[in-house]
XYZ file of N, CA and C in Angstrom:
345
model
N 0.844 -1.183 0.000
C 0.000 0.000 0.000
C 0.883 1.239 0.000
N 0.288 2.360 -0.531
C 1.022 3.311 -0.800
C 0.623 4.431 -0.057
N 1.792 5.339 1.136
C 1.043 6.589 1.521
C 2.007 7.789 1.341
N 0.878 8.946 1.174
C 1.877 10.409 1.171
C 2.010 10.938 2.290
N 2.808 11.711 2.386
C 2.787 12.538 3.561
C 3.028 14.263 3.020
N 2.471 14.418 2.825
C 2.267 15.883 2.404
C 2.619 17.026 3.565
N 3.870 17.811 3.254
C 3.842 19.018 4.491
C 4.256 20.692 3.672
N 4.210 21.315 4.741
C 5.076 21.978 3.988
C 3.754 23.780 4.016
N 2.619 23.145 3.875
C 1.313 24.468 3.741
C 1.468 25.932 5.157
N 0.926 26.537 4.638
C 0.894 27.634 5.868
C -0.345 29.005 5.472
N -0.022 29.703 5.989
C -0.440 31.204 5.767
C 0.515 32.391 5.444
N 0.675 32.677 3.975
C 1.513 33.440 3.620
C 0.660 34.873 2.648
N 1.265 35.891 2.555
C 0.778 36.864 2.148
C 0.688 36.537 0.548
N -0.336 37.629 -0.152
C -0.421 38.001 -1.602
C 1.171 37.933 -1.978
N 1.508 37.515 -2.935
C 3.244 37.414 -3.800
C 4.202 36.743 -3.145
N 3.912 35.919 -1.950
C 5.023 35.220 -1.255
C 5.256 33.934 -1.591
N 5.982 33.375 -1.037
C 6.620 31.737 -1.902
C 6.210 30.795 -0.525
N 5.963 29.608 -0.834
C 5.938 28.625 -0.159
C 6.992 26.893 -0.622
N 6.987 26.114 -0.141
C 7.810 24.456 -0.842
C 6.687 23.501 0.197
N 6.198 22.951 -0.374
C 5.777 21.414 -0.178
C 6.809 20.556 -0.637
N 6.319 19.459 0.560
C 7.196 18.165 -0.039
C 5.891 17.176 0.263
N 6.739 16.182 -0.473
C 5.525 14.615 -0.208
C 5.998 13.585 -0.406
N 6.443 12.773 1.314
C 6.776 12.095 0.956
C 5.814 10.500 0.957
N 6.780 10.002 -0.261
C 6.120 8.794 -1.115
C 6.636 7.973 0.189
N 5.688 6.889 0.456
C 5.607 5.466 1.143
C 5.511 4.500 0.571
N 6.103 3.730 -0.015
C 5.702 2.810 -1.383
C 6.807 1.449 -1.674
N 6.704 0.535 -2.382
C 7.593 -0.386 -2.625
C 8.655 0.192 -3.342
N 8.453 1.056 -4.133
C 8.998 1.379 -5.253
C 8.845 3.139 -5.607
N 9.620 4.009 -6.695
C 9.130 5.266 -6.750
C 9.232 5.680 -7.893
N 8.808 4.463 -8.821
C 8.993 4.812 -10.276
C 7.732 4.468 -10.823
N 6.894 5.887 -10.821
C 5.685 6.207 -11.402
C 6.129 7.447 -11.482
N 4.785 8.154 -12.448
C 5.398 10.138 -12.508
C 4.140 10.006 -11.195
N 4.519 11.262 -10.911
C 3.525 11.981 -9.687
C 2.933 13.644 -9.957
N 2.104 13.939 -8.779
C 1.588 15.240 -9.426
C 1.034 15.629 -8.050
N 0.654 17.442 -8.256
C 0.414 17.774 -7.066
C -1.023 18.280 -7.638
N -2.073 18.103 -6.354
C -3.744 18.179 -7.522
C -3.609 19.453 -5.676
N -4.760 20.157 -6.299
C -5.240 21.068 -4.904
C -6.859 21.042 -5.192
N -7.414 21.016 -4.029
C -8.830 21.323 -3.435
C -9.731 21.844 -3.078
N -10.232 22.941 -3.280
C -11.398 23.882 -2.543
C -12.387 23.195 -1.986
N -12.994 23.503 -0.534
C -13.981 22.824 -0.089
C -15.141 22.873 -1.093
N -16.247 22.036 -1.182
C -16.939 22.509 -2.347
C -16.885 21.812 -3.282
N -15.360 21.822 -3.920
C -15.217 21.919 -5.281
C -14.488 20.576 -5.868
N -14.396 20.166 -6.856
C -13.683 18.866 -7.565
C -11.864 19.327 -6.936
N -11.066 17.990 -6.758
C -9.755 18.046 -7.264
C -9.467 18.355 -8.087
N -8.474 19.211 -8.185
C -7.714 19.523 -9.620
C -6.127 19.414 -9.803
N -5.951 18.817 -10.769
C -4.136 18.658 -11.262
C -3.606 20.137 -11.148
N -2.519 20.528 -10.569
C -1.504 21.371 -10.464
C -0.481 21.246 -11.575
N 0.467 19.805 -10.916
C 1.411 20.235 -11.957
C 1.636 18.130 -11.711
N 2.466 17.776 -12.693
C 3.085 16.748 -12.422
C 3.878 16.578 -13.339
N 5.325 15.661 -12.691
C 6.479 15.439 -12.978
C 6.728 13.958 -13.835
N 7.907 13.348 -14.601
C 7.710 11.990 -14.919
C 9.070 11.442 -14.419
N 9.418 10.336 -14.409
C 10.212 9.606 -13.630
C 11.693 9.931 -13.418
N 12.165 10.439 -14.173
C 13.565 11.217 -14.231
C 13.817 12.614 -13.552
N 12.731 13.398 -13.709
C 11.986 14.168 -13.332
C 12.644 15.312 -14.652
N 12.609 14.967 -15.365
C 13.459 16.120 -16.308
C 12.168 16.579 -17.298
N 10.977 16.354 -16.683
C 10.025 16.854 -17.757
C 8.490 17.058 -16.705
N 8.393 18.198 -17.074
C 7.136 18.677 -16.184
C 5.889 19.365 -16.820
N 4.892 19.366 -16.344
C 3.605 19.857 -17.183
C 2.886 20.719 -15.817
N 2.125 22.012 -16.304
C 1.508 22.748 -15.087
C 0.285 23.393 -15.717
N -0.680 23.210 -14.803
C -2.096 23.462 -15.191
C -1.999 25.537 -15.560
N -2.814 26.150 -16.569
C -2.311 27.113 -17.285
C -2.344 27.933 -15.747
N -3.141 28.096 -14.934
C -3.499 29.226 -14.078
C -1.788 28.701 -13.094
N -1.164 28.702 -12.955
C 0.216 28.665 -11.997
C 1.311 28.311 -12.888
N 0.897 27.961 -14.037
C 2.502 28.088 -15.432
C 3.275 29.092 -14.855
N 4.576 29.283 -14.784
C 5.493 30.165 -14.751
C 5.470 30.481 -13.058
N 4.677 30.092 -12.267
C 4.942 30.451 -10.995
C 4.837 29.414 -9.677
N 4.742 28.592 -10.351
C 5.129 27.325 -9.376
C 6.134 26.249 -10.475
N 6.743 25.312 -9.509
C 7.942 24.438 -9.882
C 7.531 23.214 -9.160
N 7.622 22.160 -10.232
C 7.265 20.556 -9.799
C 8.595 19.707 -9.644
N 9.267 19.498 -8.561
C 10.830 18.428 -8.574
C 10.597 17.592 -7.548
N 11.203 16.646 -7.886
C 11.794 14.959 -7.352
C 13.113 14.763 -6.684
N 13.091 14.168 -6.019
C 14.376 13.636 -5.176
C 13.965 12.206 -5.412
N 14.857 11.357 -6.210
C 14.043 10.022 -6.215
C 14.936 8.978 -5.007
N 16.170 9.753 -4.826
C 17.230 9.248 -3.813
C 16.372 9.215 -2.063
N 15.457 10.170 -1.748
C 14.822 10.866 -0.814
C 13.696 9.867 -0.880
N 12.788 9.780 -2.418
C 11.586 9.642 -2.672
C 10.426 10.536 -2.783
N 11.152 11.877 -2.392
C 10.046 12.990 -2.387
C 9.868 13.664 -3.716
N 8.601 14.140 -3.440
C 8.054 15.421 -4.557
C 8.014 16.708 -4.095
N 8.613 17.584 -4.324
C 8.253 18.815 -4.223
C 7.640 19.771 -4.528
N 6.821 20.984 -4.611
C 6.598 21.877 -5.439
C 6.999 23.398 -4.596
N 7.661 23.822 -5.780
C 7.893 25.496 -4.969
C 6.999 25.973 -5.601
N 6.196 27.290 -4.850
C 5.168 27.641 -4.824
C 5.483 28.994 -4.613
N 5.944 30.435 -6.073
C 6.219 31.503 -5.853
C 5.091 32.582 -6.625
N 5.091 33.525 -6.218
C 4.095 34.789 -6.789
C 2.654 34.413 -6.510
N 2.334 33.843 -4.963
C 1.065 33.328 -4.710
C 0.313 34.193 -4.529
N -1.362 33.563 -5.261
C -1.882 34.346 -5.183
C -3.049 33.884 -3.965
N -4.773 35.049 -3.968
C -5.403 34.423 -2.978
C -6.259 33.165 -3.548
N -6.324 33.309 -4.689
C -6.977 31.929 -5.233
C -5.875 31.012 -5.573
N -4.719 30.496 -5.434
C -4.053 29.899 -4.698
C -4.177 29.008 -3.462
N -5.230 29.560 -2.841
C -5.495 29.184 -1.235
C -6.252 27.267 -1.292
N -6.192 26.844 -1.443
C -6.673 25.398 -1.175
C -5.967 24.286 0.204
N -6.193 23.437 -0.071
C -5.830 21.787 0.423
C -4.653 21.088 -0.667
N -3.814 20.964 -0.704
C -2.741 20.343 -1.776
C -2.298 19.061 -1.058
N -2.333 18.313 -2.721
C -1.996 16.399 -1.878
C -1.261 16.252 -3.940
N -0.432 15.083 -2.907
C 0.120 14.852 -4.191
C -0.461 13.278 -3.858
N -0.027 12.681 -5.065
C -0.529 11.190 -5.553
C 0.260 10.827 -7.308
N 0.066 9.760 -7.780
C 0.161 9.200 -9.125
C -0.771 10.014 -9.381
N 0.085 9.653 -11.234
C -0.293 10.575 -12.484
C 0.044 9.662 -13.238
N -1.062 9.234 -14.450
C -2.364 10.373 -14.570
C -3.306 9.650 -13.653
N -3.547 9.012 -13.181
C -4.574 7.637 -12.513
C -3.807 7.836 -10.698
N -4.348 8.703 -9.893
C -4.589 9.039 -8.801
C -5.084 7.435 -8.321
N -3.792 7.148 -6.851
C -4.343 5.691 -6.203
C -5.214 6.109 -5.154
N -6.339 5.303 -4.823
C -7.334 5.800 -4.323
C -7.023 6.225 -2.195
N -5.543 5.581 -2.217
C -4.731 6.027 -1.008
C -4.392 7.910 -1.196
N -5.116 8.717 -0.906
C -4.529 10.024 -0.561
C -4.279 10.045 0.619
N -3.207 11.130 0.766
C -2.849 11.556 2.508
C -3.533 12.399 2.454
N -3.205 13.347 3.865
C -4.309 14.350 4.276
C -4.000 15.528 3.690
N -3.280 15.621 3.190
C -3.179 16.856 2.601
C -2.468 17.841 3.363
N -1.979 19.323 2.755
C -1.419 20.303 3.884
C -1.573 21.504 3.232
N -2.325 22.402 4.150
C -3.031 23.352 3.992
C -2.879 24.474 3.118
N -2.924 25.217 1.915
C -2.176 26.701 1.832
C -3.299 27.679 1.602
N -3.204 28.781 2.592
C -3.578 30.274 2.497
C -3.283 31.327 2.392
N -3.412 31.661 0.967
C -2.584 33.064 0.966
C -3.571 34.215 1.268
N -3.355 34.880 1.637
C -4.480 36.279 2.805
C -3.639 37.396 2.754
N -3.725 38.712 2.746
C -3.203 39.422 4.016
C -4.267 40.284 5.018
């Protein structure tokens, strides 16, 4: 069975940077991965996700150019840096497999951007 551990969320102002990590629990860490975020309310949605080398990345259009998807496959973690945040920005972020999400999510870790 496979679990994340997602950390890394907080409360940061309009234009400030944040880093998640997530780490993978797993037999193995060769799948691509991806970071999806949440609004109460609302469907999951894909962020960004990485593929096994990690030398190739894809990011949903609304955070292109201002967030960054990387791997430590030595670690097992995923990262995402998270710069020029905005307030719709603000969700629940969990990473998991890509494209086919395992039905194991962690809890997620929080981000609010406010001032």
């Amino acid at each position: 069975q496979v679990q994340f551990v997602e950390s890394g969320g907080a409360l940061v102002q309009p234009g400030g940077s944040l880093r998640l990590s997530c780490g993978v629990f797993s037999r193995d860490f060769f799948s691509f991965y991806a970071w999806y975020r949440q609004v109460p309310g609302e469907q999951r949605d894909l962020v960004a996700y990485i593929n096994i080398p990690g030398d190739r990345t894809s990011y949903a259009t609304s955070v292109d150019g201002r967030f960054t998807i990387s791997r430590d496959n030595s670690k097992r973690t995923v990262f995402l840096q998270m710069d020029s945040l905005k307030p719709e920005d603000t969700a629940v972020y969990y990473c998991n497999e890509y494209p086919r999400p395992l039905e194991s999510w962690g809890q997620g870790t929080q981000v609010t951007v406010s001032s």
